[in-house]
Short mmCIF file of C-alpha atoms in Angstrom, two decimals:
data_model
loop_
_atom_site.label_atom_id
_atom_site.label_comp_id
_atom_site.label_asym_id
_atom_site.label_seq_id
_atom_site.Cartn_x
_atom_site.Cartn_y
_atom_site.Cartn_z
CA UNK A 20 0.00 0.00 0.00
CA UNK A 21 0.94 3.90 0.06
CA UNK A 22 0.84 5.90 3.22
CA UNK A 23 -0.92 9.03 1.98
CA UNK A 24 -0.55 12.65 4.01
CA UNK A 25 -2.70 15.88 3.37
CA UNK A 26 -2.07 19.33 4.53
CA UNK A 27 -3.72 21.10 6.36
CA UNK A 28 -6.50 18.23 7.87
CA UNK A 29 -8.71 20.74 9.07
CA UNK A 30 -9.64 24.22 8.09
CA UNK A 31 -12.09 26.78 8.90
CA UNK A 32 -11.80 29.64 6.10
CA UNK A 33 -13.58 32.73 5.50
CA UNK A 34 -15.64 33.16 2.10
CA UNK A 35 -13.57 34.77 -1.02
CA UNK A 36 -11.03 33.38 0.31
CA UNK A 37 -8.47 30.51 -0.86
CA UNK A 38 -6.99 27.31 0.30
CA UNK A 39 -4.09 25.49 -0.85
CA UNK A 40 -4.50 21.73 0.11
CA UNK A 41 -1.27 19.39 0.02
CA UNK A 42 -1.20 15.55 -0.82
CA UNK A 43 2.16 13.50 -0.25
CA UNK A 44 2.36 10.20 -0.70
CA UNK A 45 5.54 8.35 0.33
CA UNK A 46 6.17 6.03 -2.91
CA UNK A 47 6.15 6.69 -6.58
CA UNK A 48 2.81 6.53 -7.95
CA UNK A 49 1.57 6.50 -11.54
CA UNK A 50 -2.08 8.32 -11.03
CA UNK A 51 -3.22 10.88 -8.35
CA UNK A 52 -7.01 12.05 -7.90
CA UNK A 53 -9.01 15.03 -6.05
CA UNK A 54 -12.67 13.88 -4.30
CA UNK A 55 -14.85 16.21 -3.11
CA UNK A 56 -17.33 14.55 0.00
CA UNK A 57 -20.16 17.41 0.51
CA UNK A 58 -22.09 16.61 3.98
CA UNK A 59 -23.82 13.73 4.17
CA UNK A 60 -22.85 12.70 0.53
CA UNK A 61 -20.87 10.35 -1.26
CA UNK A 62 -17.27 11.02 -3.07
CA UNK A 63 -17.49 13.16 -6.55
CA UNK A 64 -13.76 12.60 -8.61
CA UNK A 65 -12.59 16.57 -9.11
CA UNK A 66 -9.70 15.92 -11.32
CA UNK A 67 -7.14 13.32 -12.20
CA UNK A 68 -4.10 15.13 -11.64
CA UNK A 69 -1.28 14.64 -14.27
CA UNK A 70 2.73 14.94 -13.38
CA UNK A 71 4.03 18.05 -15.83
CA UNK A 72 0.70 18.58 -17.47
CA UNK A 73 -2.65 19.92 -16.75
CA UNK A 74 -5.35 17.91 -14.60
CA UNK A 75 -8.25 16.71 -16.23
CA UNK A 76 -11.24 17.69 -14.86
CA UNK A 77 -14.47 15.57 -14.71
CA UNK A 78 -17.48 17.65 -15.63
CA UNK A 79 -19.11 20.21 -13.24
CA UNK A 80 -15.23 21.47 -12.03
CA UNK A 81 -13.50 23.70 -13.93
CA UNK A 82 -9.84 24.87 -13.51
CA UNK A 83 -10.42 28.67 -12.27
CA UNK A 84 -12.21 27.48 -9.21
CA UNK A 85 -10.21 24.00 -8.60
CA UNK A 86 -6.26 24.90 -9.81
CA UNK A 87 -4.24 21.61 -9.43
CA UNK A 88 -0.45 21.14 -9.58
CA UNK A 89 2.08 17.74 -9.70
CA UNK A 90 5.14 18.98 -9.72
CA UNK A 91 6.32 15.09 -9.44
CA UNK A 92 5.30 11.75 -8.75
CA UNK A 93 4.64 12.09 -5.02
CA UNK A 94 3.15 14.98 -4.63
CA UNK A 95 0.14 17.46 -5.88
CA UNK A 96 -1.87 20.10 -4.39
CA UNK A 97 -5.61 21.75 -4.93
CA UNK A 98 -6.75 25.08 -4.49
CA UNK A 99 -10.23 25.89 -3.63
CA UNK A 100 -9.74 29.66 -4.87
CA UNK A 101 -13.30 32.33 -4.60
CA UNK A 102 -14.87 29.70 -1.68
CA UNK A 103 -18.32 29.87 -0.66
CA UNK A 104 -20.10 28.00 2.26
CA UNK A 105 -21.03 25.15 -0.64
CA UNK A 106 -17.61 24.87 -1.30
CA UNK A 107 -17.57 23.36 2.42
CA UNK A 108 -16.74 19.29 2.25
CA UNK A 109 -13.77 16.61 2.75
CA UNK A 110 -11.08 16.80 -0.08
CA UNK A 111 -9.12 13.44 -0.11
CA UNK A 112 -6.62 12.84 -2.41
CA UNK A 113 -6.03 9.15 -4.01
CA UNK A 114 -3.38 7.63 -5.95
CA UNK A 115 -2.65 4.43 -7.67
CA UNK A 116 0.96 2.56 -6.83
CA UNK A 117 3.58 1.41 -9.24
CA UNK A 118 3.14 -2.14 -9.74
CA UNK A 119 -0.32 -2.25 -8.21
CA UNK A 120 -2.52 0.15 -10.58
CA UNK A 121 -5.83 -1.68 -10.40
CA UNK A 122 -5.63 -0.69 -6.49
CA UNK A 123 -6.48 2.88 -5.16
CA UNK A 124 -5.60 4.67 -1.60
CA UNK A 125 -7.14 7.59 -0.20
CA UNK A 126 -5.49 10.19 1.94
CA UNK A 127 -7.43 10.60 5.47
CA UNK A 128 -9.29 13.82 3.96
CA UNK A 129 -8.98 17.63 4.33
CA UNK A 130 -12.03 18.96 6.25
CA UNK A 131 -13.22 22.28 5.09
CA UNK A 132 -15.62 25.04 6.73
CA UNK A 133 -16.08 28.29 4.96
CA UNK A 134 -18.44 30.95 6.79
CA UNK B 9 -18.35 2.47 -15.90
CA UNK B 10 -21.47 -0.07 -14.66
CA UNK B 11 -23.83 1.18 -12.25
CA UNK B 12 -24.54 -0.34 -8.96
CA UNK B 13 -27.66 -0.87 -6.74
CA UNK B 14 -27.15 -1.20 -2.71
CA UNK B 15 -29.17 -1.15 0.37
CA UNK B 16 -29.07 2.01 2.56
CA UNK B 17 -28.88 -0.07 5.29
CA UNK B 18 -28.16 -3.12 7.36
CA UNK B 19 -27.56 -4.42 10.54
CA UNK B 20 -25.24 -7.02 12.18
CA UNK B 21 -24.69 -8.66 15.83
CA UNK B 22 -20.87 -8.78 16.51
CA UNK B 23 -18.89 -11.57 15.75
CA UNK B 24 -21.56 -12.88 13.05
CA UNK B 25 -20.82 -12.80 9.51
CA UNK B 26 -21.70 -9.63 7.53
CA UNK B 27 -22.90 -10.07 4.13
CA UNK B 28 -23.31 -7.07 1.79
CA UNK B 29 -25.39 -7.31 -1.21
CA UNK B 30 -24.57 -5.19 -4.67
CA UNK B 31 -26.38 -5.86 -8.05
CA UNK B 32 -24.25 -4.74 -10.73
CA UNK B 33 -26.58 -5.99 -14.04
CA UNK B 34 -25.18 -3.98 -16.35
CA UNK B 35 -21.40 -4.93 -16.36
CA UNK B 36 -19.25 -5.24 -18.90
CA UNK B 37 -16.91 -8.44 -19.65
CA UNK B 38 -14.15 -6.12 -19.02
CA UNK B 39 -15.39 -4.54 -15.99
CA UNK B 40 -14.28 -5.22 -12.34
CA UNK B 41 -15.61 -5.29 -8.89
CA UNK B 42 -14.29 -3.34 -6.14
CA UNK B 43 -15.29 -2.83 -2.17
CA UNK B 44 -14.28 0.12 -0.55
CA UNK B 45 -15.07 0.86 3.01
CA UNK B 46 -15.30 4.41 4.84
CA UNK B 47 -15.42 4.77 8.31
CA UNK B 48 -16.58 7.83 10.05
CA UNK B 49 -13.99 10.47 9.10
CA UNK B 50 -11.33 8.31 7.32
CA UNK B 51 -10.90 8.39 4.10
CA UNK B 52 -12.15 5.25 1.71
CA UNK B 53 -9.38 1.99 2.72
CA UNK B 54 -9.81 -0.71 -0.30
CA UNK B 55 -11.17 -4.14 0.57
CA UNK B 56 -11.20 -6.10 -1.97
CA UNK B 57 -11.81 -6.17 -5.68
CA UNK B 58 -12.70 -9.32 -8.12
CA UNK B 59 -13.87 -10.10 -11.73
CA UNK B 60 -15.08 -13.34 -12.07
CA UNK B 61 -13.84 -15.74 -9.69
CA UNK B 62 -14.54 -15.81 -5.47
CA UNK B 63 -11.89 -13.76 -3.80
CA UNK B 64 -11.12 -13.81 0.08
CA UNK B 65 -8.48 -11.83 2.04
CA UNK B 66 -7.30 -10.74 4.79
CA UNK B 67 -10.32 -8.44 5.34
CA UNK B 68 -12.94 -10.17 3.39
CA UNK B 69 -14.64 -12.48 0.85
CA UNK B 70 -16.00 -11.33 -2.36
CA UNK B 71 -18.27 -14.05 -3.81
CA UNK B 72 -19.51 -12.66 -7.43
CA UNK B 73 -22.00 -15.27 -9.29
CA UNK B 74 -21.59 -16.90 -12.25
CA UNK B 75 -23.48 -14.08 -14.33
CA UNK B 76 -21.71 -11.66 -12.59
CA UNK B 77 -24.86 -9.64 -12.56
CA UNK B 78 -24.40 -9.59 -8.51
CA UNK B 79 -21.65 -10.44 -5.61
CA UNK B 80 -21.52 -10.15 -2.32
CA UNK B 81 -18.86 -9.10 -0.02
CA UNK B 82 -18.90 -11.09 3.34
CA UNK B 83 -17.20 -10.20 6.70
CA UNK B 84 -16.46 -13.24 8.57
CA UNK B 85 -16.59 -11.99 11.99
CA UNK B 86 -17.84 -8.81 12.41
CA UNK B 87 -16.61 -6.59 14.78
CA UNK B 88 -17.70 -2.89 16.33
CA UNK B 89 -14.83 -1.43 14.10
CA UNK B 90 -16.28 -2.95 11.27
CA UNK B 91 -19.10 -0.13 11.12
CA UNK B 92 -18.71 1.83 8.49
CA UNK B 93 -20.41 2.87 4.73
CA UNK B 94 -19.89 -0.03 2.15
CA UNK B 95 -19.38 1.04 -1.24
CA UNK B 96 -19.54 -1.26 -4.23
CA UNK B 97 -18.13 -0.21 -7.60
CA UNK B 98 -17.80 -1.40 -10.87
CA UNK B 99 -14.80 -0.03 -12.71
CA UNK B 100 -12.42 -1.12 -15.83
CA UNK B 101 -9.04 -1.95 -14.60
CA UNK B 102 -5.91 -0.13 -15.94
CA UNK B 103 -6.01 2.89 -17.63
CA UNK B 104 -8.81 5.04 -16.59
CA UNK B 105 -8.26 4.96 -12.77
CA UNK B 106 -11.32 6.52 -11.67
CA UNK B 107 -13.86 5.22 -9.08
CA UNK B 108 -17.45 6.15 -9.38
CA UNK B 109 -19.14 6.05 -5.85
CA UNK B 110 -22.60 5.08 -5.15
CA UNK B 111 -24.26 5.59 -1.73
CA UNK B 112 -23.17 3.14 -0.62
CA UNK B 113 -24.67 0.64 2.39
CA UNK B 114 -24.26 1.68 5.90
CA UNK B 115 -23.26 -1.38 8.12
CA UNK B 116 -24.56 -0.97 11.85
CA UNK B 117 -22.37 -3.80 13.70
CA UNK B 118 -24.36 -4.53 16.86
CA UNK B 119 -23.17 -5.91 20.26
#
């Protein structure tokens, strides 16, 4: 498996505001994803995000609102940039191993309130 | 990707065997079967995944039948930590990577 990290694991942000959430993962991977969990919902896939290339966004997220950067293999961050109360949910990040793609891990989750 | 149909909910006395239901009639030949599992403020941890043939683990059995229009994913022994939402998703393996969640089925282990 992949021990996952995200940074920060909490936050509590004020509206028109942005946040900058990290994902590390501690071995090479060959995919990484962004979820979004709203309140009592299940996970939506944001973006797959791509090493030296832009993410690809599923429908209903755009890149202004949802910027995404992989700099390398282990490691990729979203930005919830403009937020709004709705914007409030658990971002996880996921990733698929080298040598075990048909598998995915999830980071524990960044919780998000904006007032 | 295949949709799949599970119950809201179910119950379970601890230490008896947990069996979670998923109809998946649609899937393709190509198309696999994964089990996630995500307790109460955790992200999703992978269980198991199958395509035609019974799996068991460390964690669980996945018994898919012969049409593969179903499966079930059975806890042995279930415990209190063992609570948690069930999701069952049908996905191609390899290149596209990404997992389609459901509802899921909220198991309620019991002591």
């Amino acid at each position: 498996s992949a021990v996952i990290s995200q940074k920060p694991s909490r936050d509590i942000c004020q509206r028109g505001t942005s946040l900058t959430i990290q994902c590390q993962v501690d071995s090479q991977v060959t995919m990484m994803f962004w979820y979004r969990q709203q309140p009592g919902q299940s996970l939506t896939l944001i973006a797959t995000a791509n090493q030296g290339s832009e993410a690809t966004y599923e429908s209903g997220f755009v890149i202004d609102k949802f910027p995404i950067s992989r700099p390398n293999l282990t490691f990729s961050t979203l930005t919830v940039s403009n937020m709004s109360p709705e914007d409030s949910s658990i971002y996880l990040c996921s990733v698929e191993v080298e040598g075990r793609q048909e598998t995915q891990y999830f980071g524990p989750g960044t919780r998000l309130l904006v007032l | 990707d295949a949709k799949t149909t599970q119950p809201t909910s179910m119950d379970c006395a601890e230490g008896r065997a947990a069996n979670l239901p998923c109809n998946h009639s649609t899937i393709s030949g190509n198309e696999y079967v994964y089990w996630y599992r995500q307790i109460h403020s955790q992200g999703p941890q992978y269980i198991i995944h199958g395509l035609k043939n019974n799996e068991t683990n460390e964690m669980a059995s996945l018994i898919i039948t012969e049409d593969r229009k179903s499966s079930t994913l059975i806890l042995p022994h279930a415990t209190l930590r063992d609570t948690a939402v069930y999701y069952c998703i049908v996905r191609v393996a390899g290149n596209t990577g990404k997992l389609i969640f459901g509802q899921g089925t909220t198991l309620q282990v019991k002591p």
